[in-house]
Coordinates of C-alpha atoms in Angstrom, one line a residue:
M1 CA 7.0 -2.5 -6.9
R2 CA 5.8 -6.3 -5.9
K3 CA 2.1 -6.7 -8.1
S4 CA 1.1 -8.4 -4.7
L5 CA 1.1 -5.3 -2.7
Q6 CA -1.0 -3.3 -5.3
Y7 CA -3.7 -6.3 -5.7
P8 CA -3.0 -8.5 -2.6
I9 CA -6.2 -10.7 -3.7
G10 CA -5.6 -10.8 -7.8
E11 CA -6.8 -8.1 -9.9
F12 CA -10.5 -8.0 -10.5
K13 CA -11.5 -10.5 -12.9
E14 CA -14.8 -9.7 -15.0
P15 CA -17.1 -12.3 -15.1
K16 CA -18.2 -13.8 -18.5
Q17 CA -21.2 -15.7 -17.5
V18 CA -23.3 -14.8 -14.2
S19 CA -25.5 -16.9 -12.3
L20 CA -28.3 -16.1 -9.4
K21 CA -25.8 -17.9 -6.9
E22 CA -22.7 -15.8 -7.9
I23 CA -24.6 -12.5 -7.4
E24 CA -26.4 -14.2 -4.3
G25 CA -22.5 -14.4 -2.8
W26 CA -21.7 -11.0 -3.8
I27 CA -24.4 -9.5 -2.5
E28 CA -23.2 -11.1 0.8
D29 CA -19.7 -10.0 0.4
I30 CA -20.9 -6.4 -0.1
E31 CA -23.5 -6.6 3.0
N32 CA -20.3 -7.7 5.3
T33 CA -17.8 -5.3 3.9
P34 CA -18.3 -3.1 6.9
K35 CA -18.1 -5.6 9.5
Q36 CA -14.9 -6.9 7.7
L37 CA -13.7 -3.8 7.6
K38 CA -13.9 -3.0 10.9
L39 CA -12.2 -6.5 12.2
A40 CA -9.3 -5.5 10.0
L41 CA -9.2 -2.0 11.5
E42 CA -9.6 -3.3 15.4
G43 CA -6.1 -3.0 17.5
L44 CA -4.4 -0.6 14.8
S45 CA -3.0 2.3 16.3
E46 CA -3.0 5.9 15.1
P47 CA 0.5 5.8 13.4
L48 CA -1.0 2.6 11.6
L49 CA -3.5 4.2 10.7
D50 CA -1.3 6.9 9.0
T51 CA 1.0 4.5 7.1
S52 CA 0.8 3.1 3.3
Y53 CA 0.2 0.0 2.7
R54 CA 2.7 0.0 -0.3
P55 CA 5.1 2.4 -1.8
G56 CA 3.0 5.3 -3.3
G57 CA -0.2 3.8 -2.0
W58 CA -3.3 5.6 0.6
T59 CA -3.0 5.5 3.9
V60 CA -5.1 3.1 5.9
R61 CA -6.9 6.3 6.7
Q62 CA -7.5 7.2 3.0
V63 CA -8.2 3.8 2.2
V64 CA -11.1 3.7 4.4
H65 CA -12.4 7.2 3.3
H66 CA -11.8 6.0 -0.1
L67 CA -14.0 2.8 0.9
A68 CA -16.9 5.4 1.5
D69 CA -16.4 7.5 -1.7
S70 CA -16.3 4.8 -4.2
H71 CA -18.8 2.9 -2.6
M72 CA -21.6 5.9 -2.6
N73 CA -20.8 6.3 -6.1
S74 CA -21.3 2.9 -7.0
Y75 CA -24.9 2.6 -5.0
I76 CA -25.5 5.7 -7.1
R77 CA -24.8 4.1 -10.5
F78 CA -27.0 1.1 -9.2
K79 CA -29.7 3.7 -8.9
L80 CA -29.2 5.3 -12.3
A81 CA -29.2 2.3 -14.1
L82 CA -32.0 0.8 -12.8
T83 CA -34.0 4.0 -13.6
E84 CA -32.6 5.4 -16.5
D85 CA -31.8 3.6 -19.5
R86 CA -27.9 3.0 -20.0
P87 CA -26.9 6.5 -18.4
T88 CA -23.9 7.5 -18.7
I89 CA -22.3 8.0 -14.9
K90 CA -19.7 10.9 -13.6
A91 CA -16.4 9.3 -13.6
Y92 CA -13.8 10.7 -10.6
D93 CA -10.6 11.2 -9.7
E94 CA -9.6 8.6 -6.6
N95 CA -6.3 10.1 -6.0
T96 CA -7.5 13.7 -6.0
W97 CA -10.5 13.0 -3.7
A98 CA -7.9 10.5 -1.7
A99 CA -6.0 13.9 -0.8
L100 CA -8.9 15.9 0.3
P101 CA -9.5 17.6 3.5
D102 CA -12.3 15.0 4.8
T103 CA -10.0 12.2 4.8
E104 CA -8.2 13.5 7.9
L105 CA -11.9 12.9 9.7
P106 CA -12.1 10.0 12.5
L107 CA -12.6 7.2 10.5
S108 CA -15.8 6.1 12.4
I109 CA -17.5 9.0 10.2
S110 CA -17.0 6.8 7.1
I111 CA -17.5 3.4 8.9
N112 CA -21.0 4.5 10.0
L113 CA -21.7 6.0 6.4
L114 CA -20.6 2.6 4.9
E115 CA -22.6 0.3 7.4
S116 CA -25.6 2.2 6.4
L117 CA -25.0 2.6 2.9
H118 CA -24.2 -1.1 2.6
Q119 CA -27.7 -1.9 4.9
R120 CA -29.6 -0.1 2.0
W121 CA -27.7 -1.6 -0.8
A122 CA -27.6 -5.1 -0.2
Y123 CA -31.6 -4.5 0.2
L124 CA -32.0 -2.7 -3.4
L125 CA -29.7 -5.8 -4.6
K126 CA -31.4 -8.1 -3.2
S127 CA -35.0 -7.0 -5.0
M128 CA -33.4 -6.7 -8.1
S129 CA -34.4 -9.2 -10.5
M130 CA -31.7 -11.2 -12.7
S131 CA -32.9 -8.9 -15.8
D132 CA -32.2 -5.9 -13.2
F133 CA -29.0 -7.1 -13.2
E134 CA -28.5 -7.0 -17.3
K135 CA -29.2 -3.1 -16.9
T136 CA -26.1 -1.3 -18.1
F137 CA -24.4 2.3 -17.3
F138 CA -22.0 3.9 -19.5
H139 CA -18.6 4.3 -17.9
P140 CA -16.7 7.8 -19.7
E141 CA -13.4 6.7 -18.6
S142 CA -13.1 2.7 -19.3
N143 CA -15.5 4.0 -22.6
K144 CA -17.6 0.9 -21.8
E145 CA -21.2 -0.5 -20.9
I146 CA -21.2 -2.0 -17.8
S147 CA -23.9 -4.2 -16.6
L148 CA -24.9 -4.0 -13.1
S149 CA -24.2 -7.7 -12.8
T150 CA -20.3 -7.2 -13.6
N151 CA -20.5 -4.0 -10.9
V152 CA -21.8 -6.1 -8.2
A153 CA -18.6 -8.5 -8.7
L154 CA -16.6 -5.7 -8.7
Y155 CA -17.6 -4.3 -5.6
S156 CA -17.9 -7.4 -3.8
W157 CA -13.8 -7.8 -4.6
H158 CA -13.3 -3.9 -4.2
G159 CA -14.4 -4.7 -0.6
K160 CA -11.9 -7.7 -0.1
H161 CA -9.2 -5.8 -2.0
H162 CA -9.0 -2.6 0.5
I163 CA -9.4 -4.3 3.6
E164 CA -6.6 -7.1 2.3
H165 CA -4.6 -4.0 1.9
I166 CA -5.3 -2.8 5.3
N167 CA -4.3 -5.9 6.7
L168 CA -0.8 -5.6 4.6
V169 CA 0.0 -2.7 6.7
R170 CA -0.8 -4.6 10.0
V171 CA 2.0 -7.6 9.1
H172 CA 4.4 -5.3 8.5

């Protein structure tokens, strides 16, 4: 399998130092994810929605529902880190979630959820101070503390990463 199919925009690179300007850009990416997702989905036929972007990968439909699942979890992780001292978050099995029956629902349900979620998330992110972005949560799967600045960078990348998976289906 070509790595470019799995990581069409490249793998996530954790930032070493973070500036306010970078954070503002990542927040803008998160704010625009639902709009970018809708553009990527525009005109895709039902058969293409049930097409995988790579051998062994998820279908477009699963990718869209995964974005809702993952971004809800991330939003909650931000709120936990902002209100608790280094909370341990709950990891989940993305592949098992992607196989649950709710991924058969119309895409509009997850798109609408993402639009509302990202409005709240962007509002919360814009209200945070630089010291808020230094707060952390513990991820038991990776066995490390993750700062909110790293997590905002990750989810800026995450939306673009999966939108590009959808674009791969469009060109094949």
